[in-house]
Coordinates of C-alpha atoms in Angstrom, one line a residue:
Chain A
X227 CA 0.0 0.0 0.0
X228 CA 1.1 3.5 -0.6
X229 CA 0.3 6.7 1.1
X230 CA -1.0 9.4 -1.3
X231 CA -2.6 11.8 1.1
X232 CA -1.9 12.8 4.7
X233 CA -4.1 14.6 7.1
X234 CA -2.4 16.5 10.0
X235 CA -4.5 17.2 13.0
X236 CA -2.8 19.9 15.1
X237 CA -0.6 22.4 13.3
X238 CA 2.0 23.3 15.9
X239 CA 5.8 22.6 15.8
X240 CA 5.5 18.9 14.9
X241 CA 2.4 19.0 12.7
X242 CA 3.7 22.0 10.8
X243 CA 7.1 20.4 10.3
X244 CA 5.5 17.3 8.9
X245 CA 3.5 19.3 6.5
X246 CA 6.5 21.3 5.3
X247 CA 8.7 18.2 5.1
X248 CA 6.1 16.3 3.0
X249 CA 5.8 19.2 0.6
X250 CA 9.6 19.5 0.4
X251 CA 10.5 15.8 0.0
X252 CA 7.4 14.1 -1.3
X253 CA 5.4 16.6 -3.3
X254 CA 3.3 13.9 -4.8
X255 CA 1.6 13.3 -1.4
X256 CA -1.4 15.6 -0.8
X257 CA -1.5 17.3 2.6
X258 CA -4.5 18.5 4.5
X259 CA -4.5 20.0 8.0
X260 CA -6.8 21.1 10.8
X261 CA -6.3 22.8 14.1
X262 CA -9.0 23.5 16.7
X263 CA -7.6 27.0 17.1
X264 CA -8.8 29.3 14.3
X265 CA -5.8 31.6 14.8
X266 CA -3.4 28.7 14.3
X267 CA -5.3 27.7 11.1
X268 CA -4.9 31.2 9.8
X269 CA -1.1 31.2 10.5
X270 CA -0.8 27.7 9.0
X271 CA -2.5 28.9 5.8
X272 CA -0.2 31.9 5.6
X273 CA 2.9 29.8 6.0
X274 CA 1.6 27.1 3.8
X275 CA 2.2 24.4 6.4
X276 CA -0.1 22.0 4.4
X277 CA -1.7 22.1 1.0
X278 CA -5.2 22.7 2.3
X279 CA -6.1 24.0 5.8
X280 CA -9.6 22.7 6.5
X281 CA -12.1 24.4 8.7
X282 CA -13.5 21.1 10.0
X283 CA -11.7 18.0 11.2
X284 CA -14.0 15.8 9.1
X285 CA -13.0 17.6 5.9
X286 CA -9.4 17.2 6.7
X287 CA -9.4 13.5 7.2
X288 CA -12.1 12.5 4.6
X289 CA -9.7 11.5 1.8
X290 CA -6.5 10.8 3.9
X291 CA -4.6 7.5 3.7
X292 CA -2.8 8.5 6.8
X293 CA -4.0 10.7 9.6
X294 CA -1.4 12.0 12.1
X295 CA -2.6 13.4 15.4
X296 CA -0.2 16.1 16.5
X297 CA -1.9 17.2 19.7
X298 CA -0.8 16.9 23.4
X299 CA -0.9 13.3 24.6
X300 CA -3.7 14.2 27.0
X301 CA -5.9 15.3 24.1
X302 CA -5.4 12.2 21.9
X303 CA -8.6 10.4 23.0
X304 CA -10.8 13.3 22.2
X305 CA -9.0 14.1 18.9
X306 CA -9.5 10.4 17.9
X307 CA -13.2 10.6 18.9
X308 CA -13.6 13.6 16.6
X309 CA -12.2 11.9 13.5
X310 CA -14.1 8.6 14.1
X311 CA -16.8 8.1 11.6
X312 CA -15.1 10.5 9.0
X313 CA -12.2 8.3 8.1
X314 CA -11.5 6.8 4.7
X315 CA -11.7 2.9 4.8
X316 CA -8.3 1.4 5.4
X317 CA -6.8 4.7 6.7
X318 CA -3.8 4.5 9.0
X319 CA -4.2 6.5 12.2
X320 CA -1.0 7.6 13.9
X321 CA 0.4 10.3 16.1
X322 CA 3.6 12.0 17.3
X323 CA 3.1 11.8 21.0
X324 CA 6.0 11.4 23.5
X325 CA 4.2 8.7 25.6
X326 CA 3.0 5.6 23.7
X327 CA 1.1 3.3 26.1
X328 CA -1.5 5.9 26.9
X329 CA -1.8 6.9 23.3
X330 CA -2.2 3.3 22.1
X331 CA -5.0 2.8 24.7
X332 CA -6.8 6.0 23.9
X333 CA -6.7 5.7 20.1
X334 CA -7.7 2.0 20.2
X335 CA -10.6 2.8 22.5
X336 CA -11.9 5.7 20.3
X337 CA -11.3 3.9 17.0
X338 CA -12.1 0.2 17.5
X339 CA -11.2 -2.1 14.7
X340 CA -9.3 0.6 12.8
X341 CA -5.6 0.6 11.9
X342 CA -3.9 2.4 14.8
X343 CA -0.1 2.6 14.7
X344 CA 1.4 5.1 17.2
X345 CA 4.7 6.7 16.4
X346 CA 7.1 9.1 18.1
X347 CA 9.6 11.1 16.0
X348 CA 12.4 11.9 18.6
X349 CA 12.9 15.5 17.4
X350 CA 11.9 19.0 18.4
X351 CA 13.0 22.3 19.6
X352 CA 11.9 24.4 22.6
X353 CA 9.6 26.4 20.4
X354 CA 6.0 25.7 19.7
X355 CA 3.1 26.8 17.6
X356 CA 2.4 27.2 13.8
X357 CA 5.4 29.5 13.4
X358 CA 7.9 27.1 14.8
X359 CA 7.9 24.2 12.3
X360 CA 10.6 23.7 9.6
X361 CA 11.0 21.0 6.9
X362 CA 14.3 19.5 8.1
X363 CA 13.3 18.8 11.7
X364 CA 13.3 15.0 11.2
X365 CA 16.5 14.6 9.2
X366 CA 18.8 12.0 10.7
X367 CA 16.5 11.7 13.8
X368 CA 15.0 8.4 15.0
X369 CA 11.2 7.8 14.6
X370 CA 10.0 5.0 16.9
X371 CA 6.9 3.1 15.8
X372 CA 5.0 1.2 18.5
X373 CA 2.4 -1.0 16.6
X374 CA 0.1 -3.1 18.8
X375 CA 0.2 -6.9 18.6
X376 CA -1.2 -8.1 15.4
X377 CA -0.9 -4.8 13.6
X378 CA -1.2 -5.0 9.8
X379 CA 2.4 -5.4 8.5
X380 CA 1.8 -3.6 5.2
X381 CA 0.5 -0.6 7.1
X382 CA 3.4 -0.6 9.5
X383 CA 5.8 -0.7 6.6
X384 CA 3.9 2.1 4.8
X385 CA 4.1 4.3 7.9
X386 CA 7.8 3.5 8.2
X387 CA 8.4 4.4 4.6
X388 CA 6.5 7.7 5.1
X389 CA 8.9 8.7 7.9
X390 CA 11.9 7.6 6.0
X391 CA 10.8 9.9 3.2
X392 CA 11.0 12.8 5.8
X393 CA 14.6 11.9 6.6
X394 CA 14.0 9.8 9.7
X395 CA 15.5 6.5 10.8
X396 CA 13.0 3.9 12.0
X397 CA 12.9 1.8 15.1
X398 CA 10.1 -0.5 16.1
X399 CA 9.5 -1.4 19.8
X400 CA 6.7 -2.1 22.1
X401 CA 4.9 0.8 23.7
X402 CA 5.9 -0.1 27.3
X403 CA 9.6 -0.2 26.5
X404 CA 9.3 3.1 24.5
X405 CA 7.9 4.8 27.6
X406 CA 10.7 3.6 29.8
X407 CA 13.5 4.6 27.3
X408 CA 12.0 8.0 26.7
X409 CA 11.5 8.6 30.4
X410 CA 15.3 8.5 30.6
X411 CA 16.3 10.3 27.4
X412 CA 13.6 12.9 27.4
X413 CA 11.1 13.1 30.2
X414 CA 13.4 13.2 33.3
X415 CA 15.8 15.6 31.6
X416 CA 12.8 17.9 31.0
X417 CA 11.5 17.5 34.6
X418 CA 15.0 18.3 36.0
X419 CA 15.4 21.3 33.8
X420 CA 12.0 22.7 34.7
X421 CA 12.8 22.1 38.4
X422 CA 16.2 23.8 38.5
X423 CA 15.0 26.8 36.5
X424 CA 12.1 27.1 39.0
X425 CA 14.4 26.7 42.0
X426 CA 16.7 29.4 40.6
X427 CA 13.9 31.9 40.0
X428 CA 12.5 31.5 43.5
X429 CA 15.6 32.3 45.6
X430 CA 15.6 35.2 47.9
X431 CA 19.4 35.5 48.4
X432 CA 20.2 35.4 44.7
X433 CA 18.3 37.8 42.4
X434 CA 16.7 36.8 39.1
X435 CA 19.0 39.4 37.4
X436 CA 22.1 37.5 38.8
X437 CA 20.7 34.2 37.6
X438 CA 20.3 35.6 34.1
X439 CA 23.7 37.4 34.0
X440 CA 25.8 34.4 35.1
X441 CA 23.8 31.8 33.3
X442 CA 26.6 31.0 30.9
X443 CA 28.1 28.9 33.6
X444 CA 25.8 26.0 32.7
X445 CA 22.3 27.1 33.8
X446 CA 21.3 28.6 30.4
X447 CA 21.4 25.2 28.8
X448 CA 18.6 24.1 31.1
X449 CA 16.5 27.1 30.4
X450 CA 16.2 26.1 26.7
X451 CA 14.5 22.9 27.6
X452 CA 12.5 24.6 30.3
X453 CA 11.0 26.9 27.7
X454 CA 9.2 24.0 26.1
X455 CA 5.4 23.9 25.7
X456 CA 3.8 23.7 29.1
X457 CA 0.6 21.8 28.1
X458 CA 2.5 19.2 26.1
X459 CA 4.8 18.5 29.0
X460 CA 2.2 18.5 31.7
X461 CA 0.4 15.8 29.6
X462 CA 3.6 13.7 29.1
X463 CA 4.3 13.5 32.9
X464 CA 0.7 12.6 33.7
X465 CA 0.4 10.0 30.9
X466 CA 3.8 8.4 31.4
X467 CA 3.5 8.6 35.2
X468 CA 4.8 5.2 36.2
X469 CA 8.0 5.1 34.0
X470 CA 8.7 8.8 35.0
X471 CA 8.4 8.0 38.7
X472 CA 10.5 4.8 38.4
X473 CA 13.4 6.7 36.6
X474 CA 13.1 9.7 38.9
X475 CA 13.6 7.3 41.9
X476 CA 16.8 6.1 40.3
X477 CA 18.0 9.6 39.6
X478 CA 17.3 10.7 43.1
X479 CA 19.3 7.7 44.6
X480 CA 22.3 8.6 42.4
X481 CA 22.0 12.3 43.4
X482 CA 21.9 11.4 47.1
X483 CA 25.0 9.4 46.7
X484 CA 26.9 12.3 45.1
X485 CA 25.6 14.6 47.8
X486 CA 27.1 12.3 50.4
X487 CA 30.4 12.2 48.5
X488 CA 30.5 16.0 48.5
X489 CA 29.6 16.3 52.2
X490 CA 32.3 13.8 53.1
X491 CA 34.9 15.2 50.8
X492 CA 35.1 12.0 48.8
X493 CA 36.8 13.3 45.6
X494 CA 37.5 9.9 44.2
X495 CA 33.8 9.0 43.8
X496 CA 33.2 12.4 42.1
X497 CA 36.2 12.1 39.8
X498 CA 35.3 8.5 38.8
X499 CA 31.7 9.5 37.8
X500 CA 32.8 12.7 36.0
X501 CA 35.3 10.7 33.9
X502 CA 32.8 8.0 33.0
X503 CA 30.1 10.4 31.7
X504 CA 32.4 11.7 28.9
X505 CA 32.0 8.4 27.1
X506 CA 28.3 8.9 26.6
X507 CA 28.9 12.3 25.0
X508 CA 31.4 10.7 22.6
X509 CA 28.8 8.0 21.6
X510 CA 26.2 10.7 20.9
X511 CA 28.6 12.6 18.7
X512 CA 29.8 9.5 16.9
X513 CA 26.2 8.5 16.2
X514 CA 25.5 11.9 14.6
X515 CA 22.9 12.7 17.3
X516 CA 24.5 16.0 18.3
X517 CA 26.8 18.8 16.9
X518 CA 30.4 18.0 17.6
X519 CA 31.4 21.6 17.9
X520 CA 32.2 22.9 21.4
X521 CA 29.3 24.5 23.2
X522 CA 26.8 23.1 20.6
X523 CA 28.5 25.4 18.0
X524 CA 27.1 28.5 19.7
X525 CA 28.6 31.7 18.4
X526 CA 31.4 33.1 20.6
Chain B
X274 CA 48.9 51.6 37.0
X275 CA 48.9 49.7 33.7
X276 CA 49.5 46.0 33.0
X277 CA 52.3 45.6 30.4
X278 CA 53.0 41.9 30.9
X279 CA 50.9 38.9 31.9
X280 CA 52.0 35.5 33.1
X281 CA 49.5 32.7 32.7
X282 CA 50.0 29.6 34.9
X283 CA 48.1 26.6 33.5
X284 CA 47.6 26.5 29.7
X285 CA 44.3 24.7 29.3
X286 CA 41.0 26.0 28.0
X287 CA 41.0 29.2 30.1
X288 CA 44.7 29.9 30.2
X289 CA 45.0 29.4 26.5
X290 CA 42.0 31.5 25.7
X291 CA 43.4 34.4 27.8
X292 CA 46.8 34.1 26.0
X293 CA 45.1 34.2 22.6
X294 CA 42.7 37.0 23.5
X295 CA 45.5 39.2 24.8
X296 CA 47.6 38.7 21.6
X297 CA 44.5 39.4 19.5
X298 CA 43.1 42.4 21.3
X299 CA 46.1 43.9 23.3
X300 CA 49.2 43.1 21.4
X301 CA 51.2 45.6 23.4
X302 CA 50.9 43.4 26.4
X303 CA 53.7 40.8 26.7
X304 CA 52.5 37.2 27.5
X305 CA 54.4 34.4 29.2
X306 CA 53.0 31.1 30.2
X307 CA 53.8 27.9 32.1
X308 CA 52.2 24.5 32.6
X309 CA 53.4 21.8 34.9
X310 CA 52.8 19.3 32.1
X311 CA 55.6 19.3 29.5
X312 CA 53.3 17.9 26.9
X313 CA 50.9 20.8 27.4
X314 CA 53.8 23.3 27.2
X315 CA 54.7 21.7 23.8
X316 CA 51.2 22.1 22.5
X317 CA 50.9 25.6 23.9
X318 CA 54.1 26.6 22.0
X319 CA 52.9 25.0 18.8
X320 CA 49.6 26.9 19.0
X321 CA 51.3 30.1 20.2
X322 CA 48.9 30.4 23.1
X323 CA 51.4 32.9 24.7
X324 CA 54.4 34.9 23.4
X325 CA 56.8 32.8 25.5
X326 CA 56.2 29.4 27.0
X327 CA 58.6 29.1 29.9
X328 CA 60.1 25.9 31.3
X329 CA 59.9 27.1 34.9
X330 CA 57.2 28.9 36.8
X331 CA 59.7 31.3 38.2
X332 CA 60.8 32.4 34.7
X333 CA 57.2 32.8 33.7
X334 CA 56.3 35.2 36.5
X335 CA 59.5 37.1 37.0
X336 CA 58.6 40.1 34.9
X337 CA 54.8 40.0 35.1
X338 CA 52.6 42.8 36.3
X339 CA 49.7 40.4 36.4
X340 CA 49.9 36.6 37.2
X341 CA 46.7 34.6 36.4
X342 CA 46.5 31.1 37.9
X343 CA 44.5 28.9 35.6
X344 CA 44.6 25.7 37.5
X345 CA 41.8 23.6 39.2
X346 CA 40.6 25.3 42.4
X347 CA 42.0 22.5 44.5
X348 CA 45.5 23.3 43.1
X349 CA 45.5 27.0 43.7
X350 CA 47.3 26.9 47.1
X351 CA 50.3 24.9 45.7
X352 CA 50.4 26.9 42.5
X353 CA 50.6 30.1 44.6
X354 CA 53.3 28.6 46.8
X355 CA 55.4 27.9 43.7
X356 CA 55.3 31.5 42.5
X357 CA 55.9 33.0 45.9
X358 CA 59.4 34.6 46.1
X359 CA 59.7 34.9 42.3
X360 CA 57.2 37.7 41.8
X361 CA 57.9 41.3 40.6
X362 CA 57.2 43.8 43.4
X363 CA 53.7 45.2 43.1
X364 CA 52.4 42.4 40.8
X365 CA 48.7 41.5 40.9
X366 CA 48.0 37.8 41.5
X367 CA 44.6 36.6 40.2
X368 CA 43.0 33.5 38.9
X369 CA 40.0 32.1 37.0
X370 CA 38.6 29.6 39.4
X371 CA 34.9 28.8 39.8
X372 CA 34.8 29.0 43.6
X373 CA 36.1 32.2 45.2
X374 CA 36.1 31.9 49.0
X375 CA 38.5 29.0 49.0
X376 CA 40.7 30.6 46.4
X377 CA 40.9 33.9 48.3
X378 CA 41.9 32.0 51.4
X379 CA 44.5 29.8 49.7
X380 CA 46.1 32.6 47.8
X381 CA 46.2 34.9 50.8
X382 CA 47.8 32.2 52.9
X383 CA 50.5 31.4 50.3
X384 CA 51.2 35.1 49.4
X385 CA 50.9 37.1 52.6
X386 CA 51.0 40.9 52.0
X387 CA 50.8 40.7 48.2
X388 CA 48.1 42.0 46.0
X389 CA 45.6 39.1 45.6
X390 CA 42.5 39.8 43.6
X391 CA 40.6 36.6 42.7
X392 CA 38.4 36.7 39.5
X393 CA 36.0 34.4 37.7
X394 CA 35.3 34.8 34.0
X395 CA 31.9 33.1 33.6
X396 CA 32.7 31.5 30.3
X397 CA 33.9 28.1 29.0
X398 CA 33.0 25.1 26.9
X399 CA 32.9 21.4 27.7
X400 CA 36.3 21.0 26.2
X401 CA 39.6 21.3 28.0
X402 CA 43.4 21.3 27.4
X403 CA 45.8 23.4 25.3
X404 CA 43.9 22.7 22.1
X405 CA 40.6 23.9 23.4
X406 CA 41.2 27.7 23.9
X407 CA 40.1 30.4 21.5
X408 CA 40.5 34.2 21.5
X409 CA 36.8 35.1 21.6
X410 CA 35.8 33.0 24.6
X411 CA 35.2 36.0 26.9
X412 CA 33.4 38.3 24.5
X413 CA 30.1 39.6 26.0
X414 CA 30.6 37.3 29.1
X415 CA 30.7 38.5 32.7
X416 CA 33.9 38.5 34.7
X417 CA 33.3 38.6 38.4
X418 CA 36.1 40.1 40.6
X419 CA 36.0 39.3 44.3
X420 CA 38.7 41.6 45.9
X421 CA 39.2 41.1 49.6
X422 CA 38.3 43.9 52.0
X423 CA 40.9 46.7 51.7
X424 CA 42.2 45.7 48.3
X425 CA 44.2 48.3 46.5
X426 CA 41.6 50.2 44.3
X427 CA 44.0 51.0 41.5
X428 CA 44.9 47.3 41.2
X429 CA 41.3 46.2 41.1
X430 CA 40.6 48.8 38.4
X431 CA 43.7 47.6 36.4
X432 CA 42.5 44.0 36.6
X433 CA 39.0 45.1 35.5
X434 CA 40.4 47.0 32.6
X435 CA 42.4 44.0 31.6
X436 CA 39.3 41.8 31.4
X437 CA 37.4 44.6 29.6
X438 CA 40.1 44.5 27.0
X439 CA 39.4 40.8 26.4
X440 CA 35.7 41.6 25.8
X441 CA 34.3 40.9 29.2
X442 CA 31.8 42.9 31.3
X443 CA 32.8 43.4 34.9
X444 CA 31.0 42.8 38.2
X445 CA 32.4 43.1 41.6
X446 CA 31.0 41.2 44.5
X447 CA 32.2 39.5 47.7
X448 CA 33.5 36.0 47.5
X449 CA 30.8 34.5 49.6
X450 CA 28.0 35.8 47.5
X451 CA 29.8 34.8 44.3
X452 CA 29.9 31.2 45.6
X453 CA 26.2 31.2 46.3
X454 CA 25.3 32.7 42.9
X455 CA 27.5 30.3 41.0
X456 CA 26.3 27.3 43.0
X457 CA 22.9 28.0 41.3
X458 CA 23.9 29.1 37.8
X459 CA 26.8 26.7 37.3
X460 CA 27.7 24.1 40.0
X461 CA 24.2 22.5 40.6
X462 CA 23.5 22.4 36.8
X463 CA 26.8 20.5 36.4
X464 CA 26.1 18.2 39.3
X465 CA 22.6 17.4 38.0
X466 CA 23.9 16.8 34.5
X467 CA 26.7 14.5 35.7
X468 CA 24.1 12.6 37.8
X469 CA 21.5 12.0 35.1
X470 CA 24.1 11.0 32.5
X471 CA 25.5 8.5 35.1
X472 CA 22.0 7.2 35.9
X473 CA 21.2 6.7 32.2
X474 CA 24.5 4.8 31.6
X475 CA 23.9 2.4 34.5
X476 CA 20.4 1.1 33.7
X477 CA 19.9 -2.6 33.1
X478 CA 16.5 -2.3 31.3
X479 CA 17.5 0.4 28.9
X480 CA 20.7 -0.1 26.9
X481 CA 23.4 2.4 26.4
X482 CA 22.8 2.2 22.7
X483 CA 19.2 3.2 23.2
X484 CA 20.2 6.1 25.4
X485 CA 22.5 7.4 22.7
X486 CA 20.0 6.8 19.8
X487 CA 17.1 8.7 21.4
X488 CA 19.1 11.4 23.2
X489 CA 17.7 14.1 20.9
X490 CA 14.7 14.1 23.2
X491 CA 16.6 16.3 25.7
X492 CA 19.2 14.1 27.2
X493 CA 22.0 15.1 24.8
X494 CA 21.9 18.6 26.2
X495 CA 23.0 17.3 29.5
X496 CA 25.8 15.2 28.1
X497 CA 27.6 18.3 26.8
X498 CA 28.0 19.7 30.4
X499 CA 28.8 16.2 31.7
X500 CA 31.7 16.0 29.3
X501 CA 33.5 18.8 31.2
X502 CA 36.9 18.4 32.8
X503 CA 36.6 15.9 35.8
X504 CA 39.4 17.3 37.9
X505 CA 38.2 20.9 37.6
X506 CA 34.7 19.9 38.6
X507 CA 35.7 17.5 41.4
X508 CA 37.6 20.5 42.9
X509 CA 34.7 22.9 42.5
X510 CA 32.3 20.7 44.5
X511 CA 34.8 20.0 47.2
X512 CA 35.9 23.7 47.5
X513 CA 32.4 25.2 47.3
X514 CA 30.8 22.5 49.4
X515 CA 28.5 24.5 51.7
X516 CA 26.9 26.6 49.0
X517 CA 26.5 23.5 46.8
X518 CA 24.9 21.5 49.5
X519 CA 22.6 24.4 50.4
X520 CA 21.4 24.9 46.8
X521 CA 21.1 21.1 46.3
X522 CA 18.8 21.0 49.3
X523 CA 16.5 23.5 47.7
X524 CA 16.5 21.8 44.3
X525 CA 15.7 18.5 46.0
X526 CA 12.7 20.0 47.8
X527 CA 11.4 21.4 44.6
X528 CA 11.9 18.1 42.8
X529 CA 10.1 16.2 45.5
X530 CA 7.1 18.6 45.2
X531 CA 6.9 17.9 41.5
X532 CA 7.2 14.2 42.0
X533 CA 4.2 14.4 44.4
X534 CA 2.3 16.4 41.7
X535 CA 3.0 13.7 39.1
X536 CA 2.0 10.9 41.5
X537 CA -1.3 12.6 42.5
X538 CA -2.1 13.7 38.9
X539 CA -2.0 17.4 39.8
X540 CA -1.7 18.8 36.3
X541 CA -2.3 22.4 37.5
X542 CA 0.9 22.5 39.6
X543 CA 2.9 21.2 36.7
X544 CA 1.4 23.6 34.2
X545 CA 1.9 26.6 36.4
X546 CA 5.7 25.9 36.9
X547 CA 6.2 25.0 33.2
X548 CA 4.7 28.3 32.2
X549 CA 6.7 30.3 34.7
X550 CA 10.1 29.0 33.6
X551 CA 9.8 30.4 30.1
X552 CA 10.3 33.9 31.4
X553 CA 13.8 33.1 32.6
X554 CA 14.8 31.9 29.1
X555 CA 13.4 35.1 27.6
X556 CA 15.5 37.2 30.1
X557 CA 18.7 35.3 29.1
X558 CA 18.1 35.9 25.4
X559 CA 17.3 39.5 26.0
X560 CA 20.5 40.0 28.0
X561 CA 22.5 38.5 25.1
X562 CA 23.6 35.5 27.3
X563 CA 22.5 32.9 24.8
X564 CA 21.8 32.3 21.2
X565 CA 18.1 33.2 20.4
X566 CA 17.9 30.5 17.6
X567 CA 15.8 27.5 18.4
X568 CA 17.8 24.5 19.7
X569 CA 20.9 26.7 20.3
X570 CA 21.1 27.1 16.5
X571 CA 22.1 23.5 16.1
X572 CA 22.2 22.5 12.5
X573 CA 19.0 20.6 11.4

């Protein structure tokens, strides 16, 4: 089977980037889009994020071989309920959410008997909204598909092909494992970043102006992540609660051990860890998952 | 008074960058340098980090109006002891260390009666060693001076002028306050980054390869900081112990509150914090302390 038309529901950073990437790299595929916010629809039309911005979700999905829900993971169930009954027979329904067990459950419940194949392109920036998307967002990034047991293989392969067309590399895993892996590589880092930025802005003995002025010492890196979309991230933590709490427990244990090392003046423990962590950075650079330039290549 | 010659002790990222910046922006100032490691001295000479690489620390400092110690903060006392007795009368002795109370104590003890004015340029990258330095490292970055009570005002002003010549903006504060501010803006962010990278590399149910592949979800940002020099950072945590433990306590309290919000499904608390933290990012961009481009301007 081949995907000749795609409907994108939700025209923010991810939805907009998919629309631009399809038009850029697979111009034979028709794109339609819808967003519940009329203002977003207007901006999407201005930027040409998709071929046709529809004013109803039913119009957007009516002819689509593939429907991609690009809404916060807490809104997946209601978005799926809205498209139910308007879909083309045989259409694949997918998404871009950061937690996959909850999405699989919500979509399966709202669309019984239909072809639901959740997906998660591991890509993004701290920006959000219809102005934030760009066509190359998915290049050389992994897209994880989490098809349910017994999913139609041809449909899984068609979805994989679609994402490869946008420049992604494909991995298939079960939703539960996805949620554990992403808790480590994405959700806990965001939670920690939000926390330290909150801590720093609430101090009484260090002013906010001082925090900003001297942020080049490391703090500013965390503020980038902590500028991410609040609704998206609230939903991720609520939907992937158990994996997040599990990984947070391990992080806290490790932090407590370091705290004890600092208190007791145990430099050896500190030095041993600080040496070990360099290897992971090297692995990320070698795999092409980050810029090798010092300081992310920031201008100096 | 005016500084006509500078000796740089320790020719890593910071020392090398000072040498290059002086040659670039104040070529009338003579630069000498020394490093305890002969291999580093060889590389420093190859790259021309300073005008003259000396084979003894006494030669390096003999004619210097300003001596800058660019060694890990745990090595400041012994570095100061080595230059004592070889200094030009009236020379200013300064440093670039990330903790200032311990440095002020160590330098004052080793160099009684001399002009000690500790300094901390809040600038750096995750790289280290004589190959890592570059002339523009200090441009538009803050350099904090922490002169002791009763320090010679003309010397403080001469040191401030020197740093302004390298492109820095100057702030003067007492060493204790510096250590508290930097604990928040630099030391705790590094400690957290080292911890989460360590946690992620020690999991049994998520492989190291998975951590690397899906690091674009946020984790990779932390690996940059966690690739910083292990000896430098071990020393910072040991030397600035009390401020680090104080700030770590506040961070942990805040993290525990978020953990409780996630466990109890309190989306409102999460959303409120995640909205608030965006303001700090905006402040940092407006102050020119980070790149305004999405994702630090990383190539996509």
